Short mmCIF file of N, CA and C in Angstrom, two decimals:
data_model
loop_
_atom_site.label_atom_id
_atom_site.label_comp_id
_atom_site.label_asym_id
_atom_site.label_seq_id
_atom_site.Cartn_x
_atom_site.Cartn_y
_atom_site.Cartn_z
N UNK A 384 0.85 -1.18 0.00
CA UNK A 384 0.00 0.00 0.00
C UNK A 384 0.89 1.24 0.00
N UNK A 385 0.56 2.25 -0.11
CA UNK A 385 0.76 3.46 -0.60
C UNK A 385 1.52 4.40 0.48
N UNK A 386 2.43 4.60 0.85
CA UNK A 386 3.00 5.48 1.59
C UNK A 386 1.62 6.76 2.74
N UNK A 387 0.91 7.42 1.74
CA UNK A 387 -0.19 7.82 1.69
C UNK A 387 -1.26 7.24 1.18
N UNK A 388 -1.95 6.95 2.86
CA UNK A 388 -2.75 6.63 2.45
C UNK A 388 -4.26 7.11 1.46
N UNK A 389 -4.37 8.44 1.70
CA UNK A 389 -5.44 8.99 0.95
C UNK A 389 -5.40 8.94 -0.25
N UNK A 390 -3.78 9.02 -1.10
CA UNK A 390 -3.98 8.96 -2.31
C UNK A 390 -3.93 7.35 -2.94
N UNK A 391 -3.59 6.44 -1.92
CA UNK A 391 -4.14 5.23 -2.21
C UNK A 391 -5.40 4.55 -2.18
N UNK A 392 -5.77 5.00 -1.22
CA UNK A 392 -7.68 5.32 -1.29
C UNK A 392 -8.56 6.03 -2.75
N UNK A 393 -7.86 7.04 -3.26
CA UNK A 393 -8.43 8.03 -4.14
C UNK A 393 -7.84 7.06 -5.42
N UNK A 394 -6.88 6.34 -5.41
CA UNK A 394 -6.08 5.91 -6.57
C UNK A 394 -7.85 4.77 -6.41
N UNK A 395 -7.83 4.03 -5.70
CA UNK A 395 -8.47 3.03 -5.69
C UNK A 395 -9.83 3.38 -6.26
N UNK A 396 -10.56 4.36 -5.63
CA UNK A 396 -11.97 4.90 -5.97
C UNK A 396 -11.75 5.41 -7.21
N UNK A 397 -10.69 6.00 -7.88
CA UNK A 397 -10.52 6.66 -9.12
C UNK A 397 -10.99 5.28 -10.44
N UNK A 398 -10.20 4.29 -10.01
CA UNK A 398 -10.65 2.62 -10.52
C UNK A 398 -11.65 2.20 -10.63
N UNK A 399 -12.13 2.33 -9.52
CA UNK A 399 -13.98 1.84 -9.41
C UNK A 399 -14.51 2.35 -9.80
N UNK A 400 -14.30 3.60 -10.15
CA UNK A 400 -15.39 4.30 -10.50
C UNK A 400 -15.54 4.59 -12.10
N UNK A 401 -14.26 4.21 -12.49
CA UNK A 401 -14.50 4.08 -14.29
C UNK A 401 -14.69 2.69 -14.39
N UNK A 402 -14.76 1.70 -13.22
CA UNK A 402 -15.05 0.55 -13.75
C UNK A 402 -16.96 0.11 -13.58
N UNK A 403 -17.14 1.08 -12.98
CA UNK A 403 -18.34 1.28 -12.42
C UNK A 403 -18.93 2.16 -14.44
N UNK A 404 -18.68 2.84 -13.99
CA UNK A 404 -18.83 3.57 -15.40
C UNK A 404 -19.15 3.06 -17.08
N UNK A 405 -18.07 1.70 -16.87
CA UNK A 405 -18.01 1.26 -18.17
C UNK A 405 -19.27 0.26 -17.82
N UNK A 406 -19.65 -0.72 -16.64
CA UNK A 406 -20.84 -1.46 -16.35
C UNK A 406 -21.82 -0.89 -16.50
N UNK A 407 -21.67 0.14 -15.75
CA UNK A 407 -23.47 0.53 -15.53
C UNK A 407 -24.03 1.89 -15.96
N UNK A 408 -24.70 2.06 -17.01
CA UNK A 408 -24.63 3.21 -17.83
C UNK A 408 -25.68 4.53 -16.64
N UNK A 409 -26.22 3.64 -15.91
CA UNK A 409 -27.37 3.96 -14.79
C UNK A 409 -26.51 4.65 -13.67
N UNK A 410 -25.40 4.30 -13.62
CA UNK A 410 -24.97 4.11 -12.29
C UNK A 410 -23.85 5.39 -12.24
N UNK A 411 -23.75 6.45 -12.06
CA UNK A 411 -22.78 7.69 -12.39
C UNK A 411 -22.44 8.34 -11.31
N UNK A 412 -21.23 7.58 -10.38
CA UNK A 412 -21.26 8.23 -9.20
C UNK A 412 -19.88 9.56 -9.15
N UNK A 413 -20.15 10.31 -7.88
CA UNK A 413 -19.01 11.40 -8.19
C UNK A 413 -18.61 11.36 -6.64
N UNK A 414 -16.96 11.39 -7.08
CA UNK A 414 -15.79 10.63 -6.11
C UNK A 414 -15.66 12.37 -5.21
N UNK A 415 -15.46 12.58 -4.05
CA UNK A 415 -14.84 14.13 -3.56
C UNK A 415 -14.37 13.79 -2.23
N UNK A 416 -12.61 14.63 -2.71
CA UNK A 416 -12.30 14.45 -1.43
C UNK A 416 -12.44 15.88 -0.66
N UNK A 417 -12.62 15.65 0.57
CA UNK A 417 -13.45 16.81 1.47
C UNK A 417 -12.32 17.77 2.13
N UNK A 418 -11.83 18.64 2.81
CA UNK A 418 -11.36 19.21 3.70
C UNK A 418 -12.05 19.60 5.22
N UNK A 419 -13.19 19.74 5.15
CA UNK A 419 -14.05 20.12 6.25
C UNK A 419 -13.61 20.26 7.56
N UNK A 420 -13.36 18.34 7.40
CA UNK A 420 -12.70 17.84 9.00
C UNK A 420 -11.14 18.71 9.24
N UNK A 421 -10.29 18.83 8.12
CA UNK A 421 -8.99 19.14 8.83
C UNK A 421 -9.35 20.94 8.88
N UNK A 422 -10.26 21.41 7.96
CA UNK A 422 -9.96 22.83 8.22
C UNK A 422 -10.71 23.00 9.52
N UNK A 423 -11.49 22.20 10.40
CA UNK A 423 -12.14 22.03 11.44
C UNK A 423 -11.15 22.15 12.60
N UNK A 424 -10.17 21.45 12.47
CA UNK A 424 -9.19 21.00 13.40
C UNK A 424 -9.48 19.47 13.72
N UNK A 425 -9.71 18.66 12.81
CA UNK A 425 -10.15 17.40 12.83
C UNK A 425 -9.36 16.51 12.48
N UNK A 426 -8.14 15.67 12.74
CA UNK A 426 -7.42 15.35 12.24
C UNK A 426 -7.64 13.64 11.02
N UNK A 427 -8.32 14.69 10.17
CA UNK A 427 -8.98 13.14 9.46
C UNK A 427 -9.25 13.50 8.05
N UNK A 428 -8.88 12.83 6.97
CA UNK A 428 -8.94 12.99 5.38
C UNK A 428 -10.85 12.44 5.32
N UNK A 429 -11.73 12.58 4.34
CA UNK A 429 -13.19 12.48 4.24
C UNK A 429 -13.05 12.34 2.67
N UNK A 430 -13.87 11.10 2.22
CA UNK A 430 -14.20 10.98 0.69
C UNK A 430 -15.27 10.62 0.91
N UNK A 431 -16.21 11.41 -0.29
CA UNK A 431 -17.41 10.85 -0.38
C UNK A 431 -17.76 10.43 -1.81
N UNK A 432 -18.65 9.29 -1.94
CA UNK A 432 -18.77 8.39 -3.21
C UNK A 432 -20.44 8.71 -3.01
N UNK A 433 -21.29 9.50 -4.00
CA UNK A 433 -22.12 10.18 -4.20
C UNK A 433 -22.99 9.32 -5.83
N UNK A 434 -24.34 8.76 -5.19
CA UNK A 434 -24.80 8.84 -6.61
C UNK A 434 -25.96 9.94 -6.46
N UNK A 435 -25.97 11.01 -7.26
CA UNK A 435 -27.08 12.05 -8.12
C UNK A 435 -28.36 11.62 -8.24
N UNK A 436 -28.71 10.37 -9.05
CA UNK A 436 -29.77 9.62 -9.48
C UNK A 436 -30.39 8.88 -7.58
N UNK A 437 -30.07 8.50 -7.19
CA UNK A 437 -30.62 7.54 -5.66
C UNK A 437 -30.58 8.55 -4.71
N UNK A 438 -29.94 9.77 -4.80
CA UNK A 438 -29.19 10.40 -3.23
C UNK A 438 -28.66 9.77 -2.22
N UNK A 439 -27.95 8.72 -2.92
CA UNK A 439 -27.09 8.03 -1.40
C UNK A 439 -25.71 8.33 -1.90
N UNK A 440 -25.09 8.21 -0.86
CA UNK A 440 -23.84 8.72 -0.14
C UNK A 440 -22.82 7.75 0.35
N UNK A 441 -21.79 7.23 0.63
CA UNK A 441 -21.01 6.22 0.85
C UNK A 441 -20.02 7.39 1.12
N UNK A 442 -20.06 7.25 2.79
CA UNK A 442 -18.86 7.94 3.37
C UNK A 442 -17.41 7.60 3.93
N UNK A 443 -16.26 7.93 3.54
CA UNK A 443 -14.76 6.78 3.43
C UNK A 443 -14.06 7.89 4.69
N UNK A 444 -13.63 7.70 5.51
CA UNK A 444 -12.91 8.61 6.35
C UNK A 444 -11.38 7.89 6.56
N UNK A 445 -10.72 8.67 6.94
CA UNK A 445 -9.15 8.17 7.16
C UNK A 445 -8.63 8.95 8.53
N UNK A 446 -8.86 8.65 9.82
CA UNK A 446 -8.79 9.49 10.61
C UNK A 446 -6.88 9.18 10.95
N UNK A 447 -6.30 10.49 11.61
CA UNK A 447 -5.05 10.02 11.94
C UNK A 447 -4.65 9.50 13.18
N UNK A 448 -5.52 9.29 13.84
CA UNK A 448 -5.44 8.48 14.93
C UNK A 448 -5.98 7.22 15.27
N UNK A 449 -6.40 6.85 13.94
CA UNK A 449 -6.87 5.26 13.59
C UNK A 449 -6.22 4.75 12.14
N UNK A 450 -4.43 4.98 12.54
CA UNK A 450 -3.94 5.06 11.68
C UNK A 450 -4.17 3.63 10.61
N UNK A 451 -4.28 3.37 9.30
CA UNK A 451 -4.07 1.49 8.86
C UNK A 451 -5.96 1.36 8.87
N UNK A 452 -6.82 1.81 9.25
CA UNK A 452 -8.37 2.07 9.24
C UNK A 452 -8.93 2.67 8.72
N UNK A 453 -10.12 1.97 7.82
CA UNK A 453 -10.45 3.03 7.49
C UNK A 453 -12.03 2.68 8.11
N UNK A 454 -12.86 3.81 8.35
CA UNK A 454 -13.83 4.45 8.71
C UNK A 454 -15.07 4.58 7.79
N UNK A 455 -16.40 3.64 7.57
CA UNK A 455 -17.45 3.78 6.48
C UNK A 455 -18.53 3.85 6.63
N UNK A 456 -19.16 4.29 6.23
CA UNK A 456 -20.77 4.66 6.46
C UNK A 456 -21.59 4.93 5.33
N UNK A 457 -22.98 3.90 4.93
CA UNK A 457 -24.06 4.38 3.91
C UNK A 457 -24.64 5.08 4.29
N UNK A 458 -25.07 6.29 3.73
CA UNK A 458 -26.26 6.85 4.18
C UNK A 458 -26.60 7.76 2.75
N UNK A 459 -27.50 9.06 3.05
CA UNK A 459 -27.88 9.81 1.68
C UNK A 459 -27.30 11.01 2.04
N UNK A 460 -27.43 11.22 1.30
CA UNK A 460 -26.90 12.39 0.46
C UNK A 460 -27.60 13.90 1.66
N UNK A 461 -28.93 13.60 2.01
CA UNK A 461 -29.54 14.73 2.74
C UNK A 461 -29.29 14.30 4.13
N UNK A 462 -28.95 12.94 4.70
CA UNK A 462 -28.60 12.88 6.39
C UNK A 462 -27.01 12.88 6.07
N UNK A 463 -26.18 13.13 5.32
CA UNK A 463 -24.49 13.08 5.90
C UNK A 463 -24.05 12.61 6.41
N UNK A 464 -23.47 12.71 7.40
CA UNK A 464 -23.01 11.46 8.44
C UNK A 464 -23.53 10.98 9.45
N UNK A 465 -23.61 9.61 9.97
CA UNK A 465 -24.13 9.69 11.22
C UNK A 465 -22.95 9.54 12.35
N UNK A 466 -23.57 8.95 13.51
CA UNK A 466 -22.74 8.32 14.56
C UNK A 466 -22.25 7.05 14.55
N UNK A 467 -22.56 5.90 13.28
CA UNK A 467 -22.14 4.32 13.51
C UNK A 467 -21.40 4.32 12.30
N UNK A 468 -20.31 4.57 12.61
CA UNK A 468 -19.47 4.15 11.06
C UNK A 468 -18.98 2.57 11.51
N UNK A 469 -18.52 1.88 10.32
CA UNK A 469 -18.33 0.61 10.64
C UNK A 469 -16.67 0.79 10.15
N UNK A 470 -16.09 -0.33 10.70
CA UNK A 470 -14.59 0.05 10.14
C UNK A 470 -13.62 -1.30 9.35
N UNK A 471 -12.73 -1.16 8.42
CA UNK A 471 -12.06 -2.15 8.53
C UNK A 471 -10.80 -2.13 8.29
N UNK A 472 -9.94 -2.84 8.00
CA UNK A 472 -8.40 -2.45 7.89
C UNK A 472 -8.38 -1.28 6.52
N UNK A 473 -7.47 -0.65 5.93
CA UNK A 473 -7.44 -0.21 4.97
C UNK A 473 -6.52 -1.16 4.13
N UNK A 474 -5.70 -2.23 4.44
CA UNK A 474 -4.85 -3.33 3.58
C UNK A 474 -5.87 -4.41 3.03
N UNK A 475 -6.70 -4.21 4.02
CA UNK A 475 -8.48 -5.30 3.27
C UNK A 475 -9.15 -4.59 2.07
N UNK A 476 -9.04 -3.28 1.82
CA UNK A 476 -9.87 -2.26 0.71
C UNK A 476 -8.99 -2.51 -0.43
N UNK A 477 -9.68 -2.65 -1.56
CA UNK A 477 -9.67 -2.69 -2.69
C UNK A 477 -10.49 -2.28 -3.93
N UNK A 478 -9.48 -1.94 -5.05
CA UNK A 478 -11.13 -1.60 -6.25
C UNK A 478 -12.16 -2.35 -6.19
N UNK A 479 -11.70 -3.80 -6.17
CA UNK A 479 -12.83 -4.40 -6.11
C UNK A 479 -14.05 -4.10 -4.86
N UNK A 480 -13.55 -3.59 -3.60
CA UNK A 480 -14.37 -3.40 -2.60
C UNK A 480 -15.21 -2.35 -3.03
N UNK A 481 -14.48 -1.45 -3.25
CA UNK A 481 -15.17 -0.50 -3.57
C UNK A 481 -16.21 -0.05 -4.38
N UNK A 482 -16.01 -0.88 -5.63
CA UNK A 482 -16.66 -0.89 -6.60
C UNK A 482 -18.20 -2.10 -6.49
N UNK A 483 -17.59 -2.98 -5.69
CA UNK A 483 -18.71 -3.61 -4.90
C UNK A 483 -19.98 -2.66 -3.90
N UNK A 484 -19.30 -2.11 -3.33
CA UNK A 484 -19.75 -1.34 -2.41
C UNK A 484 -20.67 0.04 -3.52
N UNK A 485 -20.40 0.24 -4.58
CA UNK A 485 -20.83 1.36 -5.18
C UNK A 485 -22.41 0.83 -6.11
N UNK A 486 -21.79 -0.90 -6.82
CA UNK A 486 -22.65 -1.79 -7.31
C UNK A 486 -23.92 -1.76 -6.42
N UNK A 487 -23.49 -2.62 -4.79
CA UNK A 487 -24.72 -2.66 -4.49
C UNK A 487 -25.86 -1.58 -3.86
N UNK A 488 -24.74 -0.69 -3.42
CA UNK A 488 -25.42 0.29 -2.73
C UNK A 488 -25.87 1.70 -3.95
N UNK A 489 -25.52 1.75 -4.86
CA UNK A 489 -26.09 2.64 -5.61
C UNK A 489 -27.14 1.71 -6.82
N UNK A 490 -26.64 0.60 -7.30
CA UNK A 490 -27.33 -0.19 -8.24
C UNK A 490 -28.88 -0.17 -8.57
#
């Protein structure tokens, strides 16, 4: 994995998401990485995987004190985040996860 992790995260979603693209002509999601949290004083990178068409939301966090974790949550587009993110290693994430994760939850 990637020295940095965010841009190994972003490398990854950048993948899924043209692989997502070339599958599903329905399915057009838009990748953003956030600042919010650090201009907050939050010490944590935020991507959000957005479909337009459903209003759901797939939230990716990278906090720096859960270093090797990453931090996820479905929800839409109009509730943002909640309080139960679920977590798993970030050496377990892959395009394929991701792109799984975009399949079923935006599909």
């Amino acid at each position: 994995m990637s020295e940095d992790p965010l841009k190994a995260l972003s490398d990854m979603a950048s993948d899924a998401h043209a692989r997502i693209q070339a599958a599903y002509e329905h399915i057009n999601p838009v990748v953003e990485v956030r600042r919010g949290m650090r201009d907050a004083g939050i010490p944590a990178d935020v991507m959000t995987i957005d479909c337009l068409r459903t209003r759901r939301r797939i939230t990716l966090i990278l906090h720096d004190e859960q270093p090797g974790v990453l931090l996820y949550q479905f929800v839409t587009i109009e509730d943002e985040v909640g309080d139960d993110f679920k977590q798993m290693a970030l050496s377990e994430v892959d395009t394929g996860t991701l792109y799984n994760w975009i399949e079923d939850y935006f599909g």
